[in-house]
């Protein structure tokens, strides 16, 4: 698979958690809860990592892989939600950046 296509797929996967957080931001703000804007702060590191990954795929991929793995494990351990809630949050917020990181690392490999 061409390296540019892998990088574009990896960057595209990062829009899943961004869309998820944006959905909560819009929903909470339009329902009258101004604290929904805090989701924009949660989106900032992901946007920063998109820029890093675009310029330096290996560094961005490594950061995405490590950070999403650590945060995913900590979330599963520290929050006593119902099992399916944890699975859904992991699937939307932590798995796409992990896969994106792996794809970015693969796209930066030299032949």
Coordinates of N, CA and C in Angstrom, one line a residue:
X1 N 0.9 -1.2 0.0 CA 0.0 0.0 0.0 C 0.9 1.2 0.0
X2 N 0.6 2.2 -0.8 CA 1.4 3.4 -0.9 C 1.5 4.2 0.5
X3 N 2.6 4.7 0.7 CA 2.9 5.4 2.0 C 1.9 6.6 2.2
X4 N 1.7 7.3 1.1 CA 0.8 8.5 1.2 C -0.6 8.1 1.6
X5 N -1.1 7.0 1.0 CA -2.4 6.5 1.3 C -2.5 6.1 2.8
X6 N -1.5 5.4 3.3 CA -1.5 5.0 4.7 C -1.6 6.2 5.6
X7 N -0.8 7.2 5.3 CA -0.8 8.4 6.1 C -2.1 9.1 6.0
X8 N -2.8 9.2 4.9 CA -4.1 9.8 4.7 C -5.1 9.1 5.5
X9 N -5.1 7.7 5.5 CA -6.0 6.9 6.2 C -5.8 7.2 7.7
X10 N -4.6 7.2 8.1 CA -4.3 7.4 9.6 C -4.8 8.8 10.0
X11 N -4.6 9.8 9.2 CA -5.0 11.1 9.6 C -6.6 11.1 9.6
X12 N -7.2 10.5 8.7 CA -8.6 10.4 8.6 C -9.3 9.7 9.8
X13 N -8.6 8.7 10.3 CA -9.1 8.0 11.5 C -9.1 8.9 12.7
X14 N -8.3 9.9 12.7 CA -8.3 10.8 13.9 C -9.5 11.7 13.9
X15 N -10.2 11.8 12.8 CA -11.5 12.6 12.8 C -12.6 11.9 13.5
X16 N -12.5 10.6 13.8 CA -13.5 9.9 14.6 C -13.6 10.4 16.0
X17 N -12.5 10.5 16.8 CA -12.6 11.0 18.1 C -12.9 12.5 18.1
X18 N -12.4 13.2 17.1 CA -12.7 14.7 17.0 C -14.2 14.9 16.7
X19 N -14.8 14.1 15.9 CA -16.3 14.2 15.6 C -17.1 13.8 16.8
X20 N -16.6 12.8 17.6 CA -17.3 12.4 18.8 C -17.3 13.5 19.8
X21 N -16.2 14.1 20.0 CA -16.1 15.2 21.0 C -16.9 16.4 20.5
X22 N -16.8 16.7 19.2 CA -17.6 17.8 18.7 C -19.1 17.6 18.8
X23 N -19.5 16.4 18.7 CA -20.9 16.0 18.8 C -21.4 16.4 20.3
X24 N -20.6 16.0 21.3 CA -20.9 16.3 22.6 C -20.9 17.8 22.9
X25 N -19.9 18.5 22.3 CA -19.8 20.0 22.4 C -21.1 20.7 21.9
X26 N -21.5 20.3 20.7 CA -22.6 21.0 20.1 C -23.9 20.6 20.9
X27 N -24.0 19.4 21.3 CA -25.2 18.9 22.0 C -25.4 19.6 23.4
X28 N -24.3 19.7 24.1 CA -24.3 20.3 25.4 C -24.5 21.8 25.4
X29 N -23.8 22.5 24.4 CA -23.9 23.9 24.3 C -25.4 24.3 23.9
X30 N -25.9 23.6 22.9 CA -27.3 24.0 22.4 C -28.4 23.6 23.4
X31 N -28.0 22.7 24.4 CA -29.0 22.4 25.4 C -28.9 23.4 26.6
X32 N -28.0 24.3 26.5 CA -27.9 25.4 27.5 C -26.8 25.2 28.5
X33 N -26.0 24.1 28.4 CA -24.9 23.8 29.3 C -23.6 24.4 28.7
X34 N -23.2 25.5 29.2 CA -22.0 26.2 28.6 C -20.7 25.4 28.9
X35 N -20.8 24.5 29.9 CA -19.6 23.7 30.2 C -19.3 22.7 29.1
X36 N -20.2 22.5 28.1 CA -19.9 21.7 27.0 C -18.7 22.2 26.2
X37 N -18.3 23.4 26.3 CA -17.2 24.0 25.6 C -15.9 23.4 26.1
X38 N -15.9 22.7 27.3 CA -14.7 22.0 27.8 C -14.3 20.9 26.8
X39 N -15.2 20.4 26.0 CA -14.8 19.4 25.1 C -13.8 19.9 24.0
X40 N -13.9 21.2 23.8 CA -12.9 21.9 22.8 C -11.5 21.8 23.4
X41 N -11.4 21.9 24.7 CA -10.0 21.7 25.3 C -9.6 20.3 25.1
X42 N -10.5 19.3 25.2 CA -10.1 17.9 25.0 C -9.7 17.6 23.5
X43 N -10.3 18.4 22.6 CA -10.0 18.3 21.2 C -8.6 18.8 20.8
X44 N -8.1 19.8 21.6 CA -6.9 20.5 21.2 C -5.7 19.6 21.1
X45 N -5.4 18.6 22.0 CA -4.3 17.7 21.9 C -4.4 16.9 20.6
X46 N -5.6 16.4 20.3 CA -5.8 15.6 19.1 C -5.4 16.4 17.8
X47 N -5.9 17.7 17.8 CA -5.6 18.5 16.7 C -4.1 18.8 16.6
X48 N -3.4 19.0 17.7 CA -2.0 19.2 17.7 C -1.3 17.9 17.2
X49 N -1.7 16.8 17.6 CA -1.1 15.5 17.1 C -1.4 15.3 15.6
X50 N -2.5 15.8 15.1 CA -2.7 15.7 13.7 C -1.7 16.5 12.9
X51 N -1.4 17.7 13.4 CA -0.3 18.5 12.7 C 1.0 17.9 12.8
X52 N 1.4 17.3 14.0 CA 2.7 16.7 14.2 C 2.7 15.4 13.3
X53 N 1.7 14.7 13.2 CA 1.6 13.5 12.4 C 1.7 13.8 10.9
X54 N 1.2 14.9 10.5 CA 1.2 15.3 9.1 C 2.7 15.7 8.7
X55 N 3.4 16.4 9.6 CA 4.7 16.8 9.3 C 5.8 15.7 9.5
X56 N 5.6 15.0 10.6 CA 6.6 13.9 11.0 C 5.8 12.7 11.4
X57 N 5.5 11.8 10.4 CA 4.6 10.7 10.6 C 5.1 9.7 11.7
X58 N 6.4 9.5 11.7 CA 7.0 8.5 12.7 C 6.8 9.1 14.1
X59 N 7.1 10.3 14.3 CA 7.0 10.9 15.7 C 5.5 11.0 16.1
X60 N 4.7 11.5 15.2 CA 3.3 11.5 15.5 C 2.7 10.2 15.7
X61 N 3.1 9.2 14.9 CA 2.6 7.8 15.1 C 3.0 7.2 16.5
X62 N 4.2 7.5 16.8 CA 4.7 7.0 18.1 C 4.0 7.6 19.3
X63 N 3.8 8.9 19.2 CA 3.0 9.6 20.2 C 1.6 9.1 20.3
X64 N 1.0 9.0 19.2 CA -0.4 8.6 19.2 C -0.6 7.2 19.7
X65 N 0.3 6.3 19.3 CA 0.3 4.9 19.8 C 0.4 4.8 21.3
X66 N 1.5 5.5 21.8 CA 1.8 5.4 23.3 C 0.7 6.1 24.1
X67 N 0.3 7.3 23.7 CA -0.6 8.1 24.5 C -2.0 7.4 24.5
X68 N -2.5 6.9 23.3 CA -3.8 6.3 23.3 C -3.8 4.9 24.1
X69 N -2.7 4.2 24.0 CA -2.6 3.0 24.8 C -2.7 3.3 26.3
X70 N -1.9 4.2 26.8 CA -1.9 4.6 28.2 C -3.2 5.1 28.6
X71 N -3.8 6.0 27.9 CA -5.1 6.6 28.3 C -6.2 5.6 28.2
X72 N -6.2 4.7 27.3 CA -7.2 3.7 27.2 C -7.2 2.7 28.3
X73 N -6.0 2.3 28.7 CA -5.8 1.4 29.9 C -6.3 2.2 31.2
X74 N -5.8 3.4 31.4 CA -6.2 4.2 32.6 C -7.7 4.4 32.6
X75 N -8.3 4.7 31.5 CA -9.8 4.9 31.5 C -10.5 3.6 31.9
X76 N -10.1 2.5 31.4 CA -10.7 1.2 31.7 C -10.6 0.8 33.2
X77 N -9.4 1.2 33.7 CA -9.2 0.8 35.1 C -9.8 1.8 36.1
X78 N -9.8 3.1 35.8 CA -10.2 4.1 36.8 C -11.7 4.5 36.8
X79 N -12.4 4.2 35.8 CA -13.8 4.7 35.7 C -14.8 3.5 35.9
X80 N -15.6 3.5 36.9 CA -16.4 2.3 37.2 C -17.8 2.4 36.5
X81 N -17.7 2.5 35.1 CA -18.9 2.5 34.3 C -19.3 1.1 34.0
X82 N -20.5 0.9 33.4 CA -21.0 -0.3 32.9 C -20.0 -0.8 31.8
X83 N -19.8 -2.1 31.6 CA -18.9 -2.6 30.7 C -19.1 -2.1 29.3
X84 N -20.3 -2.0 28.8 CA -20.6 -1.6 27.4 C -20.3 -0.1 27.2
X85 N -20.4 0.7 28.3 CA -20.0 2.1 28.2 C -18.5 2.2 28.0
X86 N -17.8 1.4 28.7 CA -16.3 1.5 28.6 C -15.9 1.0 27.2
X87 N -16.6 0.0 26.7 CA -16.2 -0.5 25.3 C -16.5 0.5 24.3
X88 N -17.6 1.2 24.4 CA -18.0 2.2 23.4 C -17.0 3.4 23.5
X89 N -16.7 3.9 24.6 CA -15.8 5.0 24.8 C -14.4 4.6 24.2
X90 N -13.9 3.4 24.6 CA -12.7 2.9 24.1 C -12.7 2.9 22.5
X91 N -13.8 2.4 22.0 CA -13.9 2.2 20.5 C -13.9 3.6 19.8
X92 N -14.5 4.6 20.4 CA -14.6 5.9 19.7 C -13.4 6.8 20.0
X93 N -12.9 6.7 21.3 CA -11.8 7.7 21.6 C -10.4 7.2 21.6
X94 N -10.2 5.9 21.9 CA -8.8 5.4 22.1 C -8.4 4.5 21.0
X95 N -9.2 3.7 20.4 CA -8.8 2.7 19.4 C -8.5 3.4 18.1
X96 N -9.2 4.4 17.6 CA -8.8 5.0 16.3 C -7.5 5.7 16.4
X97 N -7.1 6.5 17.5 CA -5.8 7.0 17.5 C -4.7 6.0 17.6
X98 N -5.0 4.8 18.2 CA -4.0 3.8 18.3 C -3.7 3.2 16.9
X99 N -4.8 2.9 16.2 CA -4.7 2.4 14.8 C -4.0 3.4 13.9
X100 N -4.4 4.7 14.1 CA -3.8 5.7 13.3 C -2.3 5.8 13.6
X101 N -1.9 5.7 14.8 CA -0.4 5.7 15.2 C 0.3 4.6 14.5
X102 N -0.3 3.4 14.5 CA 0.4 2.2 13.9 C 0.5 2.5 12.4
X103 N -0.5 3.0 11.8 CA -0.5 3.2 10.3 C 0.5 4.3 10.0
X104 N 0.7 5.3 10.9 CA 1.6 6.4 10.6 C 3.1 5.8 10.7
X105 N 3.3 5.0 11.7 CA 4.6 4.4 11.8 C 4.9 3.5 10.6
X106 N 3.9 2.7 10.1 CA 4.1 1.9 8.9 C 4.4 2.8 7.7
X107 N 3.7 3.9 7.6 CA 3.9 4.8 6.5 C 5.2 5.5 6.4
X108 N 5.9 5.6 7.6 CA 7.2 6.3 7.6 C 8.3 5.3 7.5
X109 N 8.1 4.0 7.4 CA 9.2 3.1 7.2 C 9.8 3.2 5.9
X110 N 11.1 3.0 5.8 CA 11.8 3.0 4.5 C 11.9 1.6 4.0
X111 N 11.9 1.5 2.7 CA 12.0 0.2 2.1 C 13.4 -0.3 2.1

